[in-house]
Amino acid sequence: MGSANGLDTALGKQPLFSFGLISDVQYSDIPDGRSFLGVPRYYRHSILVLQRAVKKWNTHQRHKFVINFGDIVDGYCPKDQSLKTVKKVVDEFETFKGPVYHLIGNHCLYNLPRSKLLPLLKIHSLGGHAYYDFSPVPQYRFVVLDGYDISAIGWPQDHPRTLEAFKFLREKNPNEDKNSPTGLVGLERRFLMFNGAVGKEQMEWLDGVLKEATKLKQKVVVCCHLPLDPGASSKEALLWNYDEVMNLIHRYNCVKVCLSGHDHKGGYSIDSHGVHHRVLEAALECPPGTDAFGYVDVYDDRISLHDVLFIDTRECWELDACPRLLARGNFLLNGSWKDSVELSNLKFHDSTTFCLTFSLASGRDKYAKCINSAAGFLRDNLPVKILIALVKLLGCFARDIYN
C-alpha cells in the first residue's frame, strides 16, 4: 500500500508505532469449497494472500510487529497433514522482519491440540492458556484474550474446561448438533460449539492487567479471535460471555479498541461506552486477485486502520475517471467530529491493491454515528462504482461540516 498516511506526514505527525494485521488465513492444500452459508472459500489462494501481506509489511520497514488473529489452517485440512500445514503457515509468518503475535481460533484447534499448537505459535504460558499481554511502547498495552479458554475443542476430552463447555452447551443449545443455531433466538445464537468463553481465572487476570494499565496511564487495545460486540458481528460468531468481558472492560477507561476475526465478512461498531470494535475480513474468502489484510498507525490520540479489502483490482482499473481514493479509518481516542474528518484523495504507489475504508469518528458524536452506520451499509451492499461516487459525496459533506 505504500505510504498511506501522507496527510499525517505532511502535517508533521508521525505515528508512535505501526503494526500489521491479518485474520482467518485458514490455508489447506485442498480444492476450493464453500462455507455452511455457501460463501466461496479459496483454500490454496489464502497462503498467497499471506505472502503478499508479509511482503507489504516488510516493504514498509517501520512496522514494529504483526498480529495474526487466528485460524491459520482450515478444519478441512486432512488430519495427517495438520502438523506440516501449521508449520508451513507459521514459516510464512516468520518471514516478517519482526515479532509476530498469534491468537488461536477454532480451526487451529480442530487441527492440533493446545499442547502441540501453542509451542509452534510461540505462545508461552502455563497450563496451556493462550492469553497474554505486551507493551510495544510505554503509552500502549495490547491484551490478547483466549476466546477458547472454556471450549469443547482443543483441550483433552476429560479436561475440566472441556466438561464445563459441554455442560454449558447442553444448557444453552437444545440441538443435537451443537454447531446448529436452529431454534435459538437473537443473541442466544452465539451458543455454538465453534465458539467459546473466557474463564474465571482469565477474567481475574484481565482485571489485573486493566488495573495496572490504568495506573500507568496506558491506552489498551484488546485482541480476541471471537468478536466482543453484537454491533460489529453476526450473533453466531460472538464470544459466549462477551457481555461479561465487556462489562469488565467498561469498568475502566483505558480500553480504546477491540480487534477480532472469526466473522469472515468483517464489521465495525462503537459500543455504548465509546469503545471501537473492528472485526477483520477473512483472508480465506478472497478470490484470486483480491486481498484482506492491513496495517495500523498508532498515535497518542488515535489509531488509524489501513485496510486492504475484497475489491478486485481489475474492476478498479475500469474507474479511470476516478482518482484512487483512500478514506482512512481513524479510531479517535480523544477528539471531536472536526478532528476526525480526514477523507483524502491519495494516490497509491502501485496498482496492485485498492483500499477503501471509511472515516471512523468519536462514538459520542451523533453525526459520526450516522456517517459510520451509513458507510458500513453502503460498503456491504453497493457495487464499487456507485460506492466510490457516494464516498466522494460523503467527503464533500464532511468538508462542509468541517468548514
CSV table of C-alpha atoms in Angstrom, one decimal, residues 63-219:
chain,number,residue,atom,x,y,z
A,63,HIS,CA,6.0,-2.0,11.4
A,64,LYS,CA,7.0,-2.9,14.9
A,65,PHE,CA,5.2,-6.2,14.9
A,66,VAL,CA,2.4,-8.2,13.2
A,67,ILE,CA,-0.7,-9.7,14.9
A,68,ASN,CA,-2.4,-12.9,13.4
A,69,PHE,CA,-6.0,-13.0,14.7
A,70,GLY,CA,-6.3,-16.8,14.5
A,71,ASP,CA,-7.4,-19.7,12.3
A,72,ILE,CA,-4.2,-20.1,10.2
A,73,VAL,CA,-5.2,-23.6,9.0
A,74,ASP,CA,-8.7,-24.8,8.0
A,75,GLY,CA,-10.6,-27.5,9.7
A,76,TYR,CA,-11.0,-29.4,6.5
A,77,CYS,CA,-7.2,-29.9,6.3
A,78,PRO,CA,-6.5,-33.7,6.3
A,79,LYS,CA,-5.5,-34.5,9.9
A,80,ASP,CA,-2.4,-36.4,8.8
A,81,GLN,CA,-1.2,-33.1,7.2
A,82,SER,CA,-2.2,-30.8,10.1
A,83,LEU,CA,1.2,-30.5,11.7
A,84,LYS,CA,3.0,-30.0,8.4
A,85,THR,CA,0.4,-27.4,7.3
A,86,VAL,CA,0.5,-25.4,10.5
A,87,LYS,CA,4.3,-25.3,10.3
A,88,LYS,CA,4.1,-24.2,6.7
A,89,VAL,CA,1.9,-21.2,7.5
A,90,VAL,CA,3.9,-20.3,10.6
A,91,ASP,CA,7.1,-20.3,8.4
A,92,GLU,CA,5.4,-17.8,6.1
A,93,PHE,CA,4.7,-15.5,9.1
A,94,GLU,CA,8.3,-15.9,10.2
A,95,THR,CA,9.5,-14.2,7.0
A,96,PHE,CA,8.2,-10.9,8.5
A,97,LYS,CA,11.2,-9.0,9.8
A,98,GLY,CA,10.0,-8.5,13.4
A,99,PRO,CA,7.9,-10.2,16.1
A,100,VAL,CA,4.6,-12.0,15.2
A,101,TYR,CA,1.9,-12.3,17.9
A,102,HIS,CA,-0.6,-15.2,17.3
A,103,LEU,CA,-4.1,-15.7,18.6
A,104,ILE,CA,-5.7,-19.2,18.5
A,105,GLY,CA,-9.0,-19.8,16.7
A,106,ASN,CA,-11.4,-22.8,16.4
A,107,HIS,CA,-9.8,-24.0,13.2
A,108,CYS,CA,-6.4,-24.1,14.8
A,109,LEU,CA,-7.8,-26.3,17.5
A,110,TYR,CA,-9.6,-28.6,15.0
A,111,ASN,CA,-6.1,-29.5,13.7
A,112,LEU,CA,-3.9,-29.6,16.7
A,113,PRO,CA,-4.4,-29.8,20.5
A,114,ARG,CA,-3.1,-26.9,22.6
A,115,SER,CA,-0.1,-28.9,23.7
A,116,LYS,CA,1.2,-29.1,20.2
A,117,LEU,CA,-0.2,-25.8,18.8
A,118,LEU,CA,1.0,-23.2,21.3
A,119,PRO,CA,4.7,-24.1,21.1
A,120,LEU,CA,4.5,-23.7,17.3
A,121,LEU,CA,2.9,-20.3,17.7
A,122,LYS,CA,5.5,-19.3,20.3
A,123,ILE,CA,2.7,-18.7,22.9
A,124,HIS,CA,4.4,-19.3,26.2
A,125,SER,CA,2.1,-19.9,29.0
A,126,LEU,CA,1.4,-22.2,31.9
A,127,GLY,CA,-1.3,-24.8,31.8
A,128,GLY,CA,-2.0,-24.4,28.1
A,129,HIS,CA,-3.6,-21.0,28.3
A,130,ALA,CA,-3.3,-18.7,25.3
A,131,TYR,CA,-3.8,-15.2,26.8
A,132,TYR,CA,-1.0,-12.7,27.4
A,133,ASP,CA,-0.2,-9.0,27.1
A,134,PHE,CA,2.6,-6.9,25.8
A,135,SER,CA,3.6,-3.2,25.7
A,136,PRO,CA,5.4,-2.1,22.5
A,137,VAL,CA,5.7,1.5,23.8
A,138,PRO,CA,5.1,2.9,27.3
A,139,GLN,CA,1.9,4.6,26.2
A,140,TYR,CA,0.1,1.5,24.9
A,141,ARG,CA,-0.6,-2.1,26.0
A,142,PHE,CA,-2.0,-4.9,23.9
A,143,VAL,CA,-4.2,-7.5,25.7
A,144,VAL,CA,-4.6,-10.9,23.8
A,145,LEU,CA,-7.6,-12.9,25.1
A,146,ASP,CA,-8.0,-16.6,24.8
A,147,GLY,CA,-11.6,-16.9,23.5
A,148,TYR,CA,-11.4,-20.8,23.7
A,149,ASP,CA,-10.4,-20.8,27.4
A,150,ILE,CA,-13.7,-22.6,28.0
A,151,SER,CA,-14.2,-24.7,24.9
A,152,ALA,CA,-15.3,-28.1,23.6
A,153,ILE,CA,-12.3,-28.2,21.3
A,154,GLY,CA,-8.6,-28.0,21.9
A,155,TRP,CA,-8.4,-29.4,25.5
A,156,PRO,CA,-8.4,-33.1,26.2
A,157,GLN,CA,-11.9,-34.6,26.3
A,158,ASP,CA,-11.7,-35.2,30.1
A,159,HIS,CA,-10.3,-31.8,30.8
A,160,PRO,CA,-12.4,-29.7,33.3
A,161,ARG,CA,-12.6,-26.9,30.8
A,162,THR,CA,-14.0,-29.3,28.1
A,163,LEU,CA,-16.5,-30.7,30.6
A,164,GLU,CA,-17.5,-27.2,31.6
A,165,ALA,CA,-18.0,-26.2,27.9
A,166,PHE,CA,-20.2,-29.3,27.1
A,167,LYS,CA,-22.3,-28.6,30.3
A,168,PHE,CA,-22.8,-25.0,29.2
A,169,LEU,CA,-23.8,-26.1,25.6
A,170,ARG,CA,-26.3,-28.6,26.9
A,171,GLU,CA,-27.9,-25.9,29.0
A,172,LYS,CA,-27.9,-23.3,26.2
A,173,ASN,CA,-28.4,-25.2,23.0
A,174,PRO,CA,-31.0,-27.9,22.8
A,175,ASN,CA,-29.9,-29.1,19.3
A,176,GLU,CA,-28.2,-32.5,18.9
A,177,ASP,CA,-25.7,-30.7,16.6
A,178,LYS,CA,-24.2,-28.1,19.0
A,179,ASN,CA,-22.9,-26.2,16.0
A,180,SER,CA,-26.6,-25.6,14.9
A,181,PRO,CA,-28.4,-22.4,15.9
A,182,THR,CA,-31.8,-23.8,14.9
A,183,GLY,CA,-34.4,-22.6,17.4
A,184,LEU,CA,-32.1,-20.2,19.1
A,185,VAL,CA,-33.3,-16.6,19.2
A,186,GLY,CA,-31.4,-13.3,19.0
A,187,LEU,CA,-28.1,-13.3,20.9
A,188,GLU,CA,-28.7,-16.9,22.0
A,189,ARG,CA,-27.5,-17.9,18.6
A,190,ARG,CA,-23.9,-17.5,19.8
A,191,PHE,CA,-24.1,-20.6,21.9
A,192,LEU,CA,-22.5,-22.9,19.3
A,193,MET,CA,-19.6,-25.3,19.7
A,194,PHE,CA,-17.3,-23.5,17.3
A,195,ASN,CA,-17.3,-20.5,19.8
A,196,GLY,CA,-16.0,-20.4,23.4
A,197,ALA,CA,-15.7,-18.4,26.5
A,198,VAL,CA,-13.2,-16.5,28.7
A,199,GLY,CA,-12.8,-18.4,32.0
A,200,LYS,CA,-12.8,-17.1,35.6
A,201,GLU,CA,-9.0,-17.1,36.0
A,202,GLN,CA,-8.6,-15.2,32.8
A,203,MET,CA,-11.2,-12.7,33.9
A,204,GLU,CA,-9.2,-12.1,37.1
A,205,TRP,CA,-6.0,-11.8,35.1
A,206,LEU,CA,-7.7,-9.3,32.7
A,207,ASP,CA,-9.0,-7.2,35.6
A,208,GLY,CA,-5.4,-7.0,37.0
A,209,VAL,CA,-4.0,-6.0,33.6
A,210,LEU,CA,-6.5,-3.3,33.1
A,211,LYS,CA,-6.0,-2.0,36.6
A,212,GLU,CA,-2.2,-1.8,36.0
A,213,ALA,CA,-2.7,-0.2,32.6
A,214,THR,CA,-4.9,2.5,34.3
A,215,LYS,CA,-2.3,3.1,36.9
A,216,LEU,CA,0.4,3.6,34.2
A,217,LYS,CA,-2.0,5.7,32.1
A,218,GLN,CA,-1.7,3.4,29.2
A,219,LYS,CA,-4.2,3.1,26.3
